[in-house]
Coordinates of C-alpha atoms in Angstrom, one line a residue:
Chain A
M1 CA 31.6 121.1 141.7
A2 CA 32.3 120.2 137.9
T3 CA 32.4 116.4 137.3
P4 CA 36.1 114.9 137.6
M5 CA 37.8 114.2 134.7
V6 CA 39.1 111.0 136.3
R7 CA 37.4 109.5 139.5
A8 CA 38.9 106.3 140.6
E9 CA 36.7 104.6 143.5
A10 CA 38.6 101.4 145.4
V11 CA 40.1 100.2 142.1
H12 CA 41.8 96.6 142.2
K13 CA 43.8 95.2 139.4
R14 CA 45.0 91.9 139.5
F15 CA 47.4 89.9 137.3
G16 CA 46.9 86.3 138.2
L17 CA 47.8 86.2 141.7
L18 CA 49.4 89.3 142.0
E19 CA 47.7 92.4 143.0
V20 CA 49.1 95.4 141.5
L21 CA 46.5 97.7 142.4
K22 CA 44.7 97.5 145.8
G23 CA 42.4 100.2 146.2
I24 CA 43.0 103.3 144.3
T25 CA 40.7 106.0 144.7
L26 CA 41.6 109.5 143.3
D27 CA 39.4 112.3 141.5
V28 CA 41.1 115.0 138.6
A29 CA 39.6 117.7 137.7
P30 CA 39.1 119.0 134.3
R31 CA 42.5 121.1 133.4
E32 CA 44.5 119.5 136.3
V33 CA 48.0 118.2 135.7
M34 CA 48.4 115.2 138.1
C35 CA 51.8 113.6 138.3
L36 CA 52.0 109.9 139.6
L37 CA 55.4 109.2 141.3
G38 CA 57.0 105.7 142.7
P39 CA 59.1 103.2 142.7
S40 CA 58.5 100.9 139.5
G41 CA 56.8 98.2 140.5
S42 CA 54.1 100.2 142.4
G43 CA 51.5 99.8 139.7
K44 CA 51.3 103.6 138.4
S45 CA 51.5 102.4 134.8
T46 CA 49.0 99.8 135.5
F47 CA 46.8 102.3 136.5
L48 CA 47.0 104.6 133.7
R49 CA 46.7 101.6 131.3
C50 CA 43.3 100.6 133.2
I51 CA 41.9 104.6 132.5
N52 CA 41.5 103.9 128.8
H53 CA 40.7 100.4 129.4
L54 CA 44.0 99.0 128.1
E55 CA 43.6 96.7 131.3
K56 CA 40.5 95.7 133.1
I57 CA 40.0 96.4 136.7
N58 CA 38.8 93.7 138.7
S59 CA 36.9 95.7 141.6
G60 CA 35.9 99.4 142.2
R61 CA 34.6 101.9 140.0
L62 CA 36.8 103.9 137.4
Y63 CA 34.9 106.9 135.6
V64 CA 36.3 109.4 132.9
D65 CA 34.2 112.7 132.5
G66 CA 31.1 111.1 134.1
S67 CA 31.0 107.3 132.4
L68 CA 32.0 104.3 133.2
V69 CA 35.3 102.7 131.7
G70 CA 34.8 99.6 129.7
Y71 CA 31.6 98.9 131.5
E72 CA 27.8 100.3 131.4
E73 CA 25.5 100.1 134.8
R74 CA 21.8 98.9 133.7
G75 CA 19.6 97.3 136.1
G76 CA 21.9 97.4 138.6
R77 CA 24.3 95.1 136.8
L78 CA 27.6 95.9 135.0
H79 CA 27.5 95.2 131.1
E80 CA 30.4 95.0 128.8
L81 CA 30.5 97.3 126.2
H82 CA 31.0 96.9 122.8
E83 CA 34.0 97.2 121.1
R84 CA 33.1 100.1 119.3
E85 CA 32.1 101.7 122.5
V86 CA 35.8 101.0 124.0
C87 CA 37.3 102.4 121.0
R88 CA 34.8 105.3 120.7
R89 CA 35.7 105.9 124.1
R90 CA 39.4 105.5 123.8
T91 CA 39.5 108.4 121.0
E92 CA 38.3 111.1 123.5
I93 CA 41.9 109.6 125.5
G94 CA 45.4 110.4 124.7
M95 CA 48.3 108.4 125.2
V96 CA 51.8 108.7 125.3
F97 CA 54.0 105.7 125.3
Q98 CA 57.8 105.6 127.2
R99 CA 59.0 103.9 124.1
F100 CA 57.1 106.5 121.9
N101 CA 55.4 103.1 119.9
L102 CA 55.4 105.5 116.5
F103 CA 54.1 103.8 113.6
P104 CA 57.7 103.2 111.6
H105 CA 56.3 102.3 108.4
M106 CA 54.8 106.2 108.3
T107 CA 56.6 109.6 108.2
A108 CA 55.9 111.9 110.7
L109 CA 53.4 113.2 109.3
E110 CA 51.2 110.2 108.3
N111 CA 51.6 109.0 112.1
V112 CA 49.5 112.4 112.9
V113 CA 47.0 112.2 110.5
S114 CA 46.3 108.4 110.6
A115 CA 44.3 108.2 113.5
P116 CA 42.1 110.9 112.9
V117 CA 41.4 109.7 109.1
I118 CA 41.2 105.8 109.9
V119 CA 38.9 106.3 113.5
K120 CA 36.7 109.2 113.1
K121 CA 36.8 109.2 109.0
E122 CA 38.1 113.1 109.1
P123 CA 39.1 114.3 105.6
R124 CA 42.6 113.7 105.3
A125 CA 43.0 117.5 103.6
V126 CA 41.4 118.7 107.1
V127 CA 43.8 116.6 108.8
T128 CA 46.6 116.7 107.0
T129 CA 46.3 120.8 107.9
R130 CA 45.8 120.5 111.4
A131 CA 48.6 117.6 111.9
R132 CA 51.0 120.4 110.6
G133 CA 49.6 122.6 112.8
L134 CA 50.4 120.4 115.5
L135 CA 53.8 119.3 114.7
D136 CA 54.9 123.1 114.2
R137 CA 53.8 123.2 118.3
V138 CA 56.1 120.6 118.7
G139 CA 59.0 122.2 117.1
L140 CA 59.0 119.7 113.9
S141 CA 57.9 121.5 111.4
S142 CA 61.0 120.6 109.8
K143 CA 60.8 117.1 110.3
V144 CA 57.5 116.2 108.6
D145 CA 58.5 113.6 106.0
A146 CA 61.0 111.8 108.4
Y147 CA 60.7 108.4 109.2
P148 CA 61.0 107.8 113.4
N149 CA 63.9 105.9 113.2
Q150 CA 65.6 109.6 111.3
L151 CA 64.5 110.9 114.2
S152 CA 66.3 111.3 118.1
G153 CA 64.2 110.0 121.1
G154 CA 62.6 113.3 121.8
Q155 CA 61.8 114.4 118.3
Q156 CA 60.0 110.7 118.3
Q157 CA 58.3 111.5 121.7
R158 CA 57.2 114.8 120.6
V159 CA 55.7 113.2 117.1
A160 CA 53.8 110.8 119.7
I161 CA 52.5 113.6 121.5
A162 CA 51.3 115.5 118.5
R163 CA 49.9 112.2 117.5
A164 CA 48.0 111.6 120.8
L165 CA 46.2 115.6 120.1
A166 CA 45.2 115.0 116.5
M167 CA 42.6 113.4 118.0
E168 CA 41.8 116.2 119.9
P169 CA 41.2 114.2 123.4
K170 CA 39.7 115.7 126.6
L171 CA 42.5 113.8 128.4
M172 CA 46.1 113.1 128.3
L173 CA 47.8 109.9 130.0
F174 CA 51.6 110.3 130.1
D175 CA 53.3 107.0 130.8
E176 CA 56.8 108.2 131.5
P177 CA 57.4 109.8 128.7
T178 CA 61.4 110.9 129.6
S179 CA 62.2 107.7 131.2
A180 CA 63.7 106.3 127.2
L181 CA 65.4 109.4 126.9
D182 CA 68.9 110.8 126.6
P183 CA 69.3 113.2 129.5
E184 CA 69.8 115.9 126.8
L185 CA 66.6 115.5 125.6
V186 CA 64.4 115.3 128.4
G187 CA 63.8 119.0 128.3
E188 CA 62.4 119.7 124.8
V189 CA 59.9 116.8 125.8
L190 CA 58.9 118.7 129.1
D191 CA 58.5 122.0 127.3
V192 CA 55.7 120.5 125.2
M193 CA 54.0 119.1 128.0
R194 CA 54.3 122.3 130.4
A195 CA 52.8 124.2 126.9
L196 CA 50.3 121.7 127.0
A197 CA 49.5 122.0 130.5
E198 CA 49.0 125.8 130.2
D199 CA 47.0 125.6 127.3
G200 CA 44.1 123.2 130.2
M201 CA 45.0 120.1 129.3
T202 CA 44.0 118.0 131.7
M203 CA 46.7 115.4 131.9
I204 CA 47.9 112.5 134.3
V205 CA 51.6 111.8 134.5
V206 CA 53.6 109.4 135.4
T207 CA 56.9 110.4 135.2
H208 CA 60.4 110.5 137.5
E209 CA 60.9 114.0 136.7
I210 CA 60.5 115.4 140.5
G211 CA 61.2 119.5 138.9
F212 CA 58.3 118.7 136.3
A213 CA 56.1 117.6 138.8
R214 CA 57.0 120.8 141.1
E215 CA 56.6 123.1 138.3
V216 CA 54.1 121.8 136.3
G217 CA 52.0 119.6 138.3
D218 CA 48.7 121.0 140.3
S219 CA 48.7 117.7 142.5
L220 CA 51.0 115.0 143.1
V221 CA 50.5 111.5 144.1
F222 CA 53.0 109.1 145.6
M223 CA 52.3 105.4 144.8
D224 CA 54.1 102.1 146.3
E225 CA 52.8 98.4 146.3
G226 CA 49.6 99.5 144.3
V227 CA 48.2 102.1 147.4
V228 CA 48.3 105.8 147.1
V229 CA 50.7 106.7 149.9
E230 CA 50.4 110.0 149.8
A231 CA 48.6 113.3 147.9
G232 CA 49.0 117.0 147.8
L233 CA 50.3 119.7 146.1
P234 CA 53.5 119.1 145.0
R235 CA 55.5 121.5 147.0
D236 CA 54.0 120.5 149.9
V237 CA 54.9 116.9 149.2
I238 CA 58.2 117.4 147.9
A239 CA 59.1 119.9 150.8
N240 CA 57.4 117.9 153.2
P241 CA 56.7 114.1 152.6
Q242 CA 54.9 112.8 155.3
H243 CA 55.3 109.3 155.1
E244 CA 58.3 107.0 155.2
R245 CA 58.2 105.5 152.4
T246 CA 57.7 108.5 150.1
K247 CA 61.0 110.2 152.1
A248 CA 63.0 107.4 151.3
F249 CA 61.7 107.5 147.9
L250 CA 61.9 111.1 147.1
S251 CA 66.1 111.3 148.9
K252 CA 67.0 108.6 146.3
V253 CA 65.2 110.3 143.3
F254 CA 67.1 114.1 143.8
Chain B
M1 CA 98.5 110.6 128.4
I2 CA 95.3 111.8 126.7
N3 CA 94.9 114.3 124.0
G4 CA 91.9 114.8 121.6
G5 CA 93.6 113.7 118.7
E6 CA 94.9 116.9 117.1
G7 CA 98.7 117.2 115.7
H8 CA 100.6 114.4 114.1
R9 CA 99.2 111.5 112.5
P10 CA 101.6 108.7 111.9
E11 CA 102.1 107.5 108.4
E12 CA 99.6 104.8 107.1
I13 CA 100.0 100.9 107.5
R14 CA 101.5 99.2 104.2
A15 CA 102.1 95.7 105.5
V16 CA 103.3 92.4 103.3
P17 CA 99.6 90.8 103.1
L18 CA 99.2 87.5 103.9
R19 CA 99.8 84.9 101.4
H20 CA 96.6 81.8 101.2
P21 CA 98.3 79.1 99.0
G22 CA 95.1 77.0 100.2
R23 CA 93.0 79.3 98.3
W24 CA 94.9 78.9 95.0
A25 CA 94.5 74.9 95.3
V26 CA 91.1 75.2 95.6
T27 CA 90.6 77.3 93.1
A28 CA 92.4 75.0 90.4
I29 CA 90.6 71.9 91.8
L30 CA 87.2 73.8 91.2
L31 CA 88.7 74.9 87.6
V32 CA 89.6 71.4 86.2
L33 CA 86.5 70.5 87.6
A34 CA 84.4 73.2 85.5
A35 CA 86.2 72.6 82.5
M36 CA 85.5 68.9 82.5
F37 CA 81.9 69.6 82.8
V38 CA 81.9 72.0 80.3
H39 CA 84.1 69.7 77.9
D40 CA 81.2 67.3 78.6
V41 CA 78.4 69.4 77.8
I42 CA 79.7 70.6 74.3
T43 CA 81.1 67.1 73.7
N44 CA 78.6 64.7 74.1
P45 CA 75.9 64.9 71.6
R46 CA 73.3 63.2 74.0
F47 CA 72.5 66.6 75.2
G48 CA 71.0 67.7 72.1
W49 CA 71.5 71.3 72.3
G50 CA 70.0 71.9 68.8
V51 CA 66.9 70.2 70.1
V52 CA 66.5 72.5 73.2
G53 CA 66.6 75.4 71.0
N54 CA 64.6 74.2 68.3
Y55 CA 61.7 74.0 70.9
F56 CA 62.6 76.6 73.0
L57 CA 59.9 79.3 71.6
A58 CA 58.1 76.4 70.2
P59 CA 53.9 77.6 70.5
E60 CA 53.3 74.5 72.4
I61 CA 56.1 75.9 74.9
I62 CA 54.9 79.3 74.9
S63 CA 51.4 78.6 75.8
G64 CA 52.2 76.5 78.6
V65 CA 54.8 78.8 80.0
E66 CA 52.2 81.6 79.4
R67 CA 49.6 78.9 81.6
T68 CA 52.5 78.2 84.2
L69 CA 52.5 82.1 84.6
E70 CA 49.3 82.1 85.3
L71 CA 48.7 79.3 87.5
T72 CA 51.6 80.4 89.5
F73 CA 50.0 83.8 89.9
F74 CA 46.5 82.4 90.6
A75 CA 47.5 80.0 92.9
M76 CA 49.9 82.3 94.5
A77 CA 46.7 84.7 95.1
V78 CA 44.7 82.1 96.6
G79 CA 47.4 81.3 99.0
V80 CA 48.0 84.8 100.1
I81 CA 44.6 85.4 100.7
L82 CA 43.6 82.3 102.5
G83 CA 47.0 82.7 104.3
V84 CA 45.9 86.3 105.7
V85 CA 42.9 85.0 106.6
F86 CA 43.7 82.1 108.3
A87 CA 46.3 83.9 110.3
V88 CA 44.0 86.1 111.6
M89 CA 42.0 83.9 112.5
R90 CA 44.2 81.7 114.0
L91 CA 45.2 85.1 116.3
S92 CA 41.9 85.3 117.2
P93 CA 40.8 85.2 120.7
N94 CA 37.3 83.0 120.1
P95 CA 38.5 79.5 120.4
I96 CA 36.7 78.2 117.9
V97 CA 38.0 80.2 114.9
S98 CA 41.4 79.9 115.9
G99 CA 40.8 76.2 116.1
A100 CA 39.0 76.1 112.6
A101 CA 42.3 77.7 111.2
W102 CA 44.0 75.2 113.1
L103 CA 42.7 72.3 111.7
Y104 CA 42.5 73.8 108.1
I105 CA 46.6 74.2 108.5
W106 CA 47.1 70.8 110.2
F107 CA 45.4 69.0 107.4
F108 CA 47.1 71.0 104.3
R109 CA 50.4 71.2 105.6
G110 CA 50.1 67.6 107.1
T111 CA 49.3 65.6 103.3
P112 CA 51.4 66.0 100.1
V113 CA 50.3 68.6 97.4
Y114 CA 50.3 65.7 95.0
V115 CA 47.7 64.0 96.5
Q116 CA 45.3 66.7 97.5
L117 CA 45.9 67.5 93.7
L118 CA 44.9 64.2 92.8
F119 CA 41.9 64.4 95.1
W120 CA 40.7 67.3 93.6
Y121 CA 41.0 65.9 89.9
V122 CA 38.6 62.9 91.2
I123 CA 36.7 64.9 93.4
S124 CA 33.5 64.4 91.2
A125 CA 33.6 60.9 92.4
L126 CA 33.0 61.7 95.8
Q127 CA 30.6 64.5 95.3
P128 CA 29.1 64.6 92.1
N129 CA 26.8 67.7 92.4
I130 CA 26.9 70.8 94.6
S131 CA 24.1 73.1 95.1
L132 CA 23.3 76.6 96.6
G133 CA 20.4 76.8 99.3
I134 CA 19.7 76.7 103.0
P135 CA 21.5 73.9 104.8
F136 CA 19.5 70.9 105.1
G137 CA 16.7 72.7 103.3
P138 CA 15.6 74.0 100.1
E139 CA 18.4 74.1 97.5
F140 CA 18.0 76.9 94.6
V141 CA 21.1 76.5 92.0
H142 CA 22.4 72.9 91.5
M143 CA 25.9 72.1 89.3
S144 CA 27.4 69.2 88.5
V145 CA 31.1 69.0 89.9
N146 CA 32.8 68.0 86.5
S147 CA 31.3 71.1 85.2
I148 CA 32.9 73.5 87.8
V149 CA 36.2 71.8 88.4
T150 CA 37.9 71.9 85.1
P151 CA 41.6 71.2 85.4
F152 CA 42.6 74.6 86.1
V153 CA 40.2 74.7 88.9
A154 CA 41.5 71.4 90.1
A155 CA 45.3 72.7 90.0
L156 CA 44.0 76.0 91.6
L157 CA 42.5 74.5 94.3
G158 CA 45.1 71.8 95.4
L159 CA 48.1 74.5 94.7
G160 CA 46.2 77.1 96.4
L161 CA 44.9 75.5 99.4
N162 CA 48.2 74.0 99.9
E163 CA 49.8 77.1 99.9
G164 CA 47.6 78.7 101.9
A165 CA 48.4 76.6 104.7
Y166 CA 51.6 77.5 104.7
Y167 CA 51.3 80.8 104.1
A168 CA 49.2 81.2 107.0
E169 CA 51.9 80.2 108.8
I170 CA 54.1 82.6 107.7
V171 CA 51.9 86.1 108.0
R172 CA 51.4 84.3 111.7
A173 CA 55.2 84.6 112.1
G174 CA 54.9 88.1 110.8
I175 CA 52.1 90.0 113.0
L176 CA 53.8 87.6 115.8
S177 CA 57.3 90.0 114.8
V178 CA 55.5 93.1 115.2
D179 CA 56.3 95.0 118.8
H180 CA 53.4 94.7 121.2
G181 CA 53.6 98.4 121.4
Q182 CA 52.1 99.3 118.4
F183 CA 49.0 97.1 119.0
E184 CA 48.6 99.2 122.0
A185 CA 49.2 102.5 120.3
A186 CA 46.7 101.9 117.8
Q187 CA 44.2 100.7 120.4
S188 CA 44.7 103.5 122.7
L189 CA 44.2 105.6 119.4
G190 CA 41.1 104.3 119.2
M191 CA 41.6 101.6 116.4
R192 CA 39.5 98.5 116.4
R193 CA 40.5 95.3 115.4
S194 CA 40.3 95.4 111.8
P195 CA 42.0 98.7 111.2
L196 CA 44.5 97.7 113.4
M197 CA 45.5 95.1 111.6
R198 CA 45.1 96.4 107.7
R199 CA 46.9 99.8 109.0
I200 CA 49.3 99.3 111.4
V201 CA 50.1 95.7 112.2
L202 CA 50.1 94.3 108.7
P203 CA 52.3 96.9 107.0
Q204 CA 54.8 96.3 109.7
A205 CA 54.7 92.4 109.3
M206 CA 55.6 92.4 105.7
R207 CA 58.6 92.7 105.9
V208 CA 59.4 89.6 107.7
I209 CA 56.4 88.1 105.5
V210 CA 58.0 89.4 102.1
P211 CA 60.9 87.4 101.8
P212 CA 59.5 83.9 102.0
T213 CA 56.9 85.0 99.7
G214 CA 59.2 85.5 97.2
N215 CA 60.6 81.9 98.1
E216 CA 57.4 80.6 98.0
T217 CA 56.2 82.2 94.9
I218 CA 59.5 80.8 93.1
S219 CA 58.9 77.5 95.1
M220 CA 55.0 77.6 93.3
L221 CA 56.2 78.5 90.1
K222 CA 58.1 75.0 90.1
T223 CA 55.2 73.3 92.1
T224 CA 53.0 74.0 89.2
S225 CA 54.7 71.0 87.4
L226 CA 52.8 68.8 89.4
A227 CA 49.6 69.8 87.6
V228 CA 50.4 67.3 85.5
V229 CA 48.4 64.8 86.8
V230 CA 45.2 66.9 86.4
T231 CA 46.3 67.3 82.7
Y232 CA 46.4 71.2 83.0
P233 CA 48.8 72.2 80.1
E234 CA 51.3 74.0 81.3
L235 CA 55.0 74.1 80.4
M236 CA 55.8 70.5 82.0
Y237 CA 52.5 68.9 80.5
Q238 CA 53.2 70.3 77.2
T239 CA 57.0 69.1 77.9
V240 CA 56.3 65.4 78.4
N241 CA 53.8 65.6 75.5
I242 CA 56.5 66.4 73.1
A243 CA 58.6 64.4 74.7
A244 CA 56.4 61.1 74.3
R245 CA 55.9 62.0 70.2
T246 CA 59.6 62.6 69.7
Y247 CA 61.8 60.7 72.2
E248 CA 63.8 63.6 73.0
T249 CA 63.3 63.3 76.6
I250 CA 66.8 64.8 78.1
P251 CA 66.8 67.6 75.4
L252 CA 63.5 68.6 76.4
Y253 CA 63.6 68.3 79.8
I254 CA 66.7 70.5 79.7
M255 CA 64.6 72.9 77.7
A256 CA 62.1 73.1 80.3
S257 CA 64.6 73.3 83.0
F258 CA 66.1 76.3 81.3
W259 CA 62.4 78.2 81.3
Y260 CA 62.1 77.4 85.3
L261 CA 65.7 78.6 85.6
L262 CA 64.7 81.9 83.2
L263 CA 61.5 82.7 84.9
S264 CA 62.7 82.3 88.6
T265 CA 65.5 84.5 88.1
I266 CA 63.0 87.4 87.1
L267 CA 60.9 86.6 90.1
T268 CA 64.5 86.9 92.5
I269 CA 64.7 90.6 90.7
G270 CA 60.9 91.5 91.0
Q271 CA 61.3 90.1 94.7
Y272 CA 64.6 92.4 95.6
Y273 CA 62.6 95.5 94.9
V274 CA 59.5 94.5 96.5
E275 CA 61.7 93.9 99.7
R276 CA 63.5 97.2 99.7
Y277 CA 59.7 98.6 99.5
Y278 CA 58.8 97.4 102.4
A279 CA 62.1 98.2 104.1
R280 CA 61.4 101.6 104.3
G281 CA 61.2 102.8 107.7
S282 CA 63.2 100.1 108.7
S283 CA 66.9 101.4 108.3
F284 CA 69.3 104.8 107.5
A285 CA 69.5 104.2 103.9
L286 CA 69.0 101.5 101.7
P287 CA 72.1 99.7 99.6
P288 CA 72.0 100.9 96.4
T289 CA 70.3 98.6 93.7
P290 CA 72.5 97.1 90.8
I291 CA 71.5 100.0 88.5
Q292 CA 72.8 102.9 91.0
R293 CA 75.8 101.0 91.6
L294 CA 76.5 100.4 88.3
R295 CA 75.9 103.9 87.5
R296 CA 77.9 105.1 90.3
N297 CA 80.9 103.2 89.3
F298 CA 80.7 105.2 86.0
T299 CA 79.9 108.2 87.4
T300 CA 83.1 108.2 90.0
L301 CA 85.7 107.4 87.7
R302 CA 88.6 108.5 90.4
R303 CA 89.0 106.2 93.7
V304 CA 87.5 107.9 96.7
P305 CA 90.5 108.7 98.5
F306 CA 90.5 107.0 102.0
S307 CA 88.3 108.3 104.8
P308 CA 87.1 106.6 107.9
N309 CA 83.4 106.5 107.3
A310 CA 83.9 105.2 103.4
S311 CA 84.5 101.5 105.3
G312 CA 84.9 98.6 102.5
G313 CA 83.0 100.1 99.9
V314 CA 82.2 98.2 96.0

């Protein structure tokens, strides 16, 4: 079997005395779309942020594409990675945020172009061509010169997806990408994500969109209070939840 | 009853405007005071308006103005560079680095700039020579401090180091004003600390940093007059010199004040346009510049008919 894109083994994360993740163990295969569901405060977003080392885990092991996140194992001990290496690995993981976090002083095109030029030192002309292609792919070829505050939430989120894709990542993390959007704008973002999944991108999606999880997700993980309560095929979990907490949550979301 | 606003539209309101007798009284008082002031300025010969005019463009004064501008520019440049460096240091995760920045700000903000200038003027009494080499080891280059710390350098060090301490706090406030999500987004794209600061955070912090920078520059323009104490021949030094020679003290001080007013007015206008530049991306449409407004007033001769969207207007 191929190396999993993400492997978590008993991942624990504490903030002070508050234990947010209490032993998460899961695998995400290449090309898999995994949807993370759960009430707020259940640790879904924290787990996502651990995967690209925005948060450090306290115990357990977390691997992306076979290598440890944030550390290196030498002589039976863990050594912290240099900032340079942490950043290089982050370039391989795209992240999309609930609040978009576009750079407001740059146009849509500049947002998409910035990271490959600044981080990977790619020639601007090459990146610009690619960025226009990406903006076209997310349906925003007419908005390349608009500043983020001239765009609707849905448009901003699509630019944010294009910005992450410009780094040509092998894994995409979505942290509640549609939660800050007006209901009528949710569809356009989900459509882009669906197309991305069909192209074979490995994705972990923290979401409350049950419909998306059922139609696009290959697997569904329900988390609560820092543990995985239930996991399986989305269709099965949604239609036939086994745990009380999953049942209670799903009945509220529908 | 609810309807969508179709059909009959009621006539426009034409009410009798409210009277404001208080406004008229205050206006009358202010006009009288202004008239008294103007009368004094014109009839009091001790203002010496002729002298003011005679010296305004005198070669000594012009060279003083040039030096004032030079000193303002370079002292601000030193201040801005030091300010950015110390602000970033202050936010460093390394406690020694942030502590060093704190100490610098504490010292230079906590002592009067006048005293700092005097100190740099007599620095050679404290430290007659400096040399480059290995600390506590061999030295390669020797220099006498007196030959390095000219009046200009003393003024530059005094004003620049002091400004750096204030400016560091302005930059720090600017950096803290940037949304935390911006740091995360840049980090998730693999940006390291230095490009993250230079390309993402500082350009956004500029919107908060620029208005006080204009303030600081205007303040610096006037603070350069303290360089009199290190005998740097800027505008105030020249003015005091001429006054000591001619005893025309009042007219010469008025003349110098006019120069400072003129220069700070020019800086204010410059500040307005720089602020507009850094405000891009932060509001849908920037307000028109005075020139644009003037042009619009001349091109739209007819009054724009009432529409609910055009609120207010100039």
